CSV table of C-alpha atoms and ligand atoms in Angstrom, one decimal:
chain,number,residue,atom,x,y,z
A,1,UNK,CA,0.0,0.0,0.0
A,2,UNK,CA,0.7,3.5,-0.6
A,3,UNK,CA,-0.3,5.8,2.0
A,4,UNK,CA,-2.3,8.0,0.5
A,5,UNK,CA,-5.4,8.9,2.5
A,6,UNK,CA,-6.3,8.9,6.5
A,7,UNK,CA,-9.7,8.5,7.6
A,8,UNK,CA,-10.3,9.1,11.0
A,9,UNK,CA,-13.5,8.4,13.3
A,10,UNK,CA,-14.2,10.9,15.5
A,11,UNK,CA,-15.9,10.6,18.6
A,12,UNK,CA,-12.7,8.7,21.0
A,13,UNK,CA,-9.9,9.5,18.6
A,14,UNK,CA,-10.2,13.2,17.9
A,15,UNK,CA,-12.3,14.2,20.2
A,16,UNK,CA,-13.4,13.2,23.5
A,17,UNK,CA,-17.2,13.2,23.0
A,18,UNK,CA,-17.4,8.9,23.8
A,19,UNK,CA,-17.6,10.0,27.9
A,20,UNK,CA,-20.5,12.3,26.8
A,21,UNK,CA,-22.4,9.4,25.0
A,22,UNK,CA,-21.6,7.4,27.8
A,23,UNK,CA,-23.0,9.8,30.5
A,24,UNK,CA,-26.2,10.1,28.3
A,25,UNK,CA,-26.5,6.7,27.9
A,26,UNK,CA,-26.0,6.0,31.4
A,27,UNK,CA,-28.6,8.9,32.7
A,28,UNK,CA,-31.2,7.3,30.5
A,29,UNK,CA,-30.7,3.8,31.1
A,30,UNK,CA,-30.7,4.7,34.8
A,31,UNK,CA,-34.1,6.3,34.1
A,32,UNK,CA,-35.1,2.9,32.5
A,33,UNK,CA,-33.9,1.0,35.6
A,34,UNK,CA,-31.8,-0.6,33.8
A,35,UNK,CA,-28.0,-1.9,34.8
A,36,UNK,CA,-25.6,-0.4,32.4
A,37,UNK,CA,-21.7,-0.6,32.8
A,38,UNK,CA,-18.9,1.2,30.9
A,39,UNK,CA,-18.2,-2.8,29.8
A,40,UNK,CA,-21.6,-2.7,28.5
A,41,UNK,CA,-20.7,0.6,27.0
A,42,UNK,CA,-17.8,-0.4,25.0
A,43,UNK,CA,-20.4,-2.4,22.7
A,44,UNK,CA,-22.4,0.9,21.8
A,45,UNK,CA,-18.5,2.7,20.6
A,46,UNK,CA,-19.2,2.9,16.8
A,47,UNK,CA,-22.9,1.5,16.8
A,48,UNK,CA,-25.5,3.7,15.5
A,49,UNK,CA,-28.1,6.2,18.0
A,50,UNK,CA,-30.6,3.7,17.3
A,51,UNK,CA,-28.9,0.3,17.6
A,52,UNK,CA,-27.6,1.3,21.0
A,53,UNK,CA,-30.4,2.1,22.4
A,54,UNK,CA,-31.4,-1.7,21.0
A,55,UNK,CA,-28.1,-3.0,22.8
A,56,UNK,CA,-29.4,-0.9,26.1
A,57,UNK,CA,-32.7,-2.7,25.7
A,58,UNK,CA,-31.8,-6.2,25.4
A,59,UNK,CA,-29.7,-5.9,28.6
A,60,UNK,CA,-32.4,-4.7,30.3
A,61,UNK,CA,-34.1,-7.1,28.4
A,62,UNK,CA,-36.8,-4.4,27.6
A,63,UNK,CA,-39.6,-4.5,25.4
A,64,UNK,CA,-40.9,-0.9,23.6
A,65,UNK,CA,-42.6,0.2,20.8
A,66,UNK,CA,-41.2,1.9,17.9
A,67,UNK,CA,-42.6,5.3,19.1
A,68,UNK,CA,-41.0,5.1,22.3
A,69,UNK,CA,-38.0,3.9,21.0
A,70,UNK,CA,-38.0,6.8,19.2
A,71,UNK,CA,-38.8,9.3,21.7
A,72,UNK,CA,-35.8,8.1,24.3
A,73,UNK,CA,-33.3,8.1,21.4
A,74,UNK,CA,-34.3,11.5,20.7
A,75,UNK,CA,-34.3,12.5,24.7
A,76,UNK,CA,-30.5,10.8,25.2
A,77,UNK,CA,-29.5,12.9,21.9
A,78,UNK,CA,-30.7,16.1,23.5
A,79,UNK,CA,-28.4,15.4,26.8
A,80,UNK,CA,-25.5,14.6,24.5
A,81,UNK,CA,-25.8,18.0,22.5
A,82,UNK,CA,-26.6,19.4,25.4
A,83,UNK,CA,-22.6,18.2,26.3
A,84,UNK,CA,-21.6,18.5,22.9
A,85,UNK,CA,-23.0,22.3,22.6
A,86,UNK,CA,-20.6,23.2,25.2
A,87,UNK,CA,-17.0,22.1,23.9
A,88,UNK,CA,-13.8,23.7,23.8
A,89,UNK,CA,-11.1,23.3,21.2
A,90,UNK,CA,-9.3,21.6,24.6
A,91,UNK,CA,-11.2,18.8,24.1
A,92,UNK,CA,-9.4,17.4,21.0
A,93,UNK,CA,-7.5,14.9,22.3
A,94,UNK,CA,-3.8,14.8,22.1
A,95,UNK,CA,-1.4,14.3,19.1
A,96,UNK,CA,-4.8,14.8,17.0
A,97,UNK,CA,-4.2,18.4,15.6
A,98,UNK,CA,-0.3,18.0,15.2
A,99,UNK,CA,-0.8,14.6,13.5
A,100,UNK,CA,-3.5,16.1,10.6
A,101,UNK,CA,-1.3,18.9,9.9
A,102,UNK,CA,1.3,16.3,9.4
A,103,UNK,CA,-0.3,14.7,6.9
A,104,UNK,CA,-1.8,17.1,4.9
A,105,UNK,CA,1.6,18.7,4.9
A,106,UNK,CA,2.5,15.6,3.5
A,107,UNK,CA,0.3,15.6,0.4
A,108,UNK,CA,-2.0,13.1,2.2
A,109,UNK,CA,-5.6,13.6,2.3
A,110,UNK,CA,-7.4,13.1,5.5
A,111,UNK,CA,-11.6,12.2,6.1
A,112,UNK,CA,-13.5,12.0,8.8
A,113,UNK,CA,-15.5,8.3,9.0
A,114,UNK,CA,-17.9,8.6,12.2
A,115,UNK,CA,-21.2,7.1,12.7
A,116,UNK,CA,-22.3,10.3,14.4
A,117,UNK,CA,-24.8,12.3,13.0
A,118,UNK,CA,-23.8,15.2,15.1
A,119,UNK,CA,-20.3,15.2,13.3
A,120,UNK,CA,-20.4,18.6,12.2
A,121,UNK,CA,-21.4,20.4,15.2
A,122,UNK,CA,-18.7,18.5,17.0
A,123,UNK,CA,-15.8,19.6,14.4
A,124,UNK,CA,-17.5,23.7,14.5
A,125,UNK,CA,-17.4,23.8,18.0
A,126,UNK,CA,-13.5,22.2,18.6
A,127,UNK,CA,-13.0,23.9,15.7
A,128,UNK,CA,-10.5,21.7,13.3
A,129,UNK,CA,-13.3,21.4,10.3
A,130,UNK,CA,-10.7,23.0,8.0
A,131,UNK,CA,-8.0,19.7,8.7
A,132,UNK,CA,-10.2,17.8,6.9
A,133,UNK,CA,-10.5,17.3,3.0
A,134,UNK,CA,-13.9,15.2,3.2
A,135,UNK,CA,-16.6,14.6,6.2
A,136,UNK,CA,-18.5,11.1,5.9
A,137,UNK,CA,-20.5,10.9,8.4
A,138,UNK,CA,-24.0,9.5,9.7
A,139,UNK,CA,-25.9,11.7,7.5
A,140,UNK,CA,-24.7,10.7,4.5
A,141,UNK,CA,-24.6,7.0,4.9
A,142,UNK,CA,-27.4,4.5,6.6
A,143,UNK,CA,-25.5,1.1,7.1
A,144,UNK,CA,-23.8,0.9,10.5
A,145,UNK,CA,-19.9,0.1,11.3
A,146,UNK,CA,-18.8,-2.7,10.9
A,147,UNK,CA,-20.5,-2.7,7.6
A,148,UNK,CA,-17.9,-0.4,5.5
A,149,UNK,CA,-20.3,1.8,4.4
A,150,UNK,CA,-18.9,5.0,6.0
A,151,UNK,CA,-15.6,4.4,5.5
A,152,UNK,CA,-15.9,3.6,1.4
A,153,UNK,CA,-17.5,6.9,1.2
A,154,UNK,CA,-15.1,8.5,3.0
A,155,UNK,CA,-12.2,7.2,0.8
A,156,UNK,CA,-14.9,8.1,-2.0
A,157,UNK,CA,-15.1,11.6,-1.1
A,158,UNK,CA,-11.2,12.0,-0.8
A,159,UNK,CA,-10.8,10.2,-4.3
A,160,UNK,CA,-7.8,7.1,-2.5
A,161,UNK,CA,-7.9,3.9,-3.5
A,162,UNK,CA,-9.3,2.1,-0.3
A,163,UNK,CA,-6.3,0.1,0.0
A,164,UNK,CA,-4.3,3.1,0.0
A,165,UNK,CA,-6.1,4.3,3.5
A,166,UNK,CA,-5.6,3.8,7.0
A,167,UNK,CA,-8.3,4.0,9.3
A,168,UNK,CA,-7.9,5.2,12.8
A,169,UNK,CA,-10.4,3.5,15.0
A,170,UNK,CA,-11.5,3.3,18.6
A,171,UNK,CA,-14.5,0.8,18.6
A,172,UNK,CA,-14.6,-2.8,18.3
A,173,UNK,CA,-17.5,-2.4,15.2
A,174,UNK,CA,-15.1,0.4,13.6
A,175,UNK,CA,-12.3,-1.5,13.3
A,176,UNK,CA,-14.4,-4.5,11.3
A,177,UNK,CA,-15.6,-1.9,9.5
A,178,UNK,CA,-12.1,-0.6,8.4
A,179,UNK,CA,-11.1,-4.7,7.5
A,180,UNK,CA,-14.2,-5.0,6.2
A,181,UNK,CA,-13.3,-1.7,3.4
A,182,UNK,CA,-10.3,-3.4,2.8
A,183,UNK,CA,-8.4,-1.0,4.8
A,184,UNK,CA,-5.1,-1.1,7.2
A,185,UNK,CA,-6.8,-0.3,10.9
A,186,UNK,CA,-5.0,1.4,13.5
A,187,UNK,CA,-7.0,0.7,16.6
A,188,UNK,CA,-6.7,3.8,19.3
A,189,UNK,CA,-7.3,2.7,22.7
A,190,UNK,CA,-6.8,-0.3,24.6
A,191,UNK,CA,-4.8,-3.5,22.7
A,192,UNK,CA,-6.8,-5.9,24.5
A,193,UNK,CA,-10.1,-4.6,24.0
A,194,UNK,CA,-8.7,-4.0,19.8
A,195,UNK,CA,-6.8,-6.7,19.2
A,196,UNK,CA,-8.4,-6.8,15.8
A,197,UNK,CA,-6.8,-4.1,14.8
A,198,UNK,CA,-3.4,-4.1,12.6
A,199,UNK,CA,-1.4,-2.1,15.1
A,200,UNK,CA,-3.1,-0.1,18.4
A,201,UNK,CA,-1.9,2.8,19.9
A,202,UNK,CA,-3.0,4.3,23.1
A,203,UNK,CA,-3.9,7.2,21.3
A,204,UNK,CA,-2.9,9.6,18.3
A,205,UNK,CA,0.3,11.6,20.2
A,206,UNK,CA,1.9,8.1,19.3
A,207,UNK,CA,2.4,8.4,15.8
A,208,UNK,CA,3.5,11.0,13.2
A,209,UNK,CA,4.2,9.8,9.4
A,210,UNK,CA,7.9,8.2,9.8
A,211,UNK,CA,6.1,6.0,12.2
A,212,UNK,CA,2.8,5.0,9.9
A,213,UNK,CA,5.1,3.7,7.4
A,214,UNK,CA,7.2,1.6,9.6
A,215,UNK,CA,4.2,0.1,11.5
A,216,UNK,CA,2.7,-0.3,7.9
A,217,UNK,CA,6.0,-1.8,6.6
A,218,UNK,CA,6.8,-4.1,9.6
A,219,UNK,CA,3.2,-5.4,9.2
A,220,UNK,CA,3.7,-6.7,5.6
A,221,UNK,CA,7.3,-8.2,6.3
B,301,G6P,C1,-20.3,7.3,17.1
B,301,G6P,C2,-20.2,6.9,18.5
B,301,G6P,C3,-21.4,6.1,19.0
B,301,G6P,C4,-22.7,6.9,18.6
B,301,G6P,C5,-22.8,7.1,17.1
B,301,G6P,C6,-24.0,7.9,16.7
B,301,G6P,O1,-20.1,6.1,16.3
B,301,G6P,O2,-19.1,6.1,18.8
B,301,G6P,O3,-21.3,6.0,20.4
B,301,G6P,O4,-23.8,6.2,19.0
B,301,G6P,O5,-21.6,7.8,16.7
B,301,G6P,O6,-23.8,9.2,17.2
B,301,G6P,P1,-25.0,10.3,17.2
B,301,G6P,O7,-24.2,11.6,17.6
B,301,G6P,O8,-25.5,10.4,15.8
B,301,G6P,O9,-26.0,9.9,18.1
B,302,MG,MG1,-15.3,6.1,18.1
């Protein structure tokens, strides 16, 4: 592979918005009675509004009807743009910001590939839209990670070859996704929880180019 294109999820690996689902999650499921961990929470990273509120559901093993569903999906988004609404540039988690400049200094194009349909608000507020050459996010695609869906279009909208992008990934669903597109994964987080992943890093202040291409490199020798 050539590296040629990043893609980059958002919510855990440039910005950290995944405490603030978590909090919303947790405030509703509470409200549900229903016994929610941050174990349980690592399967909603990377799943859609609506399926994790499906995931909440079947551990409370809770029965509701569309409508409902719908109105507590809507009530958890307004606590988490409630968060959201309030964030700082601070909040972009470290290495991020030096890391894109990097690259696009570099000729290499860089996309945003996040489930999240409040994507742009997130990227206005911390205010780094302008280090990214494409958005694809979950307005403008309706199959959930791990299907690749988001990510293709991602590498669609930046014009790469999928097998000329990495994918930097903090879920367990994103990181099938990125295999799933054909793509070399870096999993950000925890190498237990990502083992899937090509290479994991504990988060993006570990890398800069010079080290993409020798993970990448060491990975096909
Ligand atoms: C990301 C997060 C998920 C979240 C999803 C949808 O993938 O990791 O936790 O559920 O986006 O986010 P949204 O902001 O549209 O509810
Ligand atoms: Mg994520």
């Amino acid at each position: 592979m050539r590296i040629l294109g990043c893609i980059f999820d958002l919510d855990g690996v440039i910005v950290d918005t995944a405490k603030y689902h978590y909090l919303a999650w947790k405030r509703l499921a509470d409200q549900l009675g229903i016994h929610f961990t941050t174990e349980d929470n690592e399967r909603l990273k990377g799943v859609s509004r609506m399926d994790s509120l499906e995931i909440i559901l079947e551990i409370g093993q809770l029965n509701l009807s569309s409508d409902q569903k719908n109105e507590y999906a809507t009530l958890k988004n307004e606590w988490y743009v409630n968060f959201i609404s309030r964030m700082t540039p601070d909040e972009i988690l470290k290495g991020s910001r030096e890391l894109l400049q990097e690259l696009r200094a570099a000729g290499i194009r860089t996309a945003i590939g996040s489930a999240s349909r409040n994507t742009p608000m997130i990227l206005e507020r911390v205010g780094i839209l302008d280090l990214f050459d494409a958005v694809a996010d979950g307005n403008k695609v309706s199959k959930a990670k791990p299907d690749p869906e988001v990510f293709i279009k991602a590498a669609e909208l930046i014009g790469i070859d999928p097998v000329d992008c990495i994918v930097f990934e903090d879920a367990i669903a994103g990181i099938q996704a990125a295999l799933n597109a054909g793509m070399f994964c870096i999993g950000v987080g925890s190498a237990n929880v990502l083992a899937e992943a090509h290479f994991v890093v504990k988060g993006l202040n570990e890398v800069n180019l010079e080290k993409l291409r020798t993970i990448e490199k060491d990975f096909r020798s």
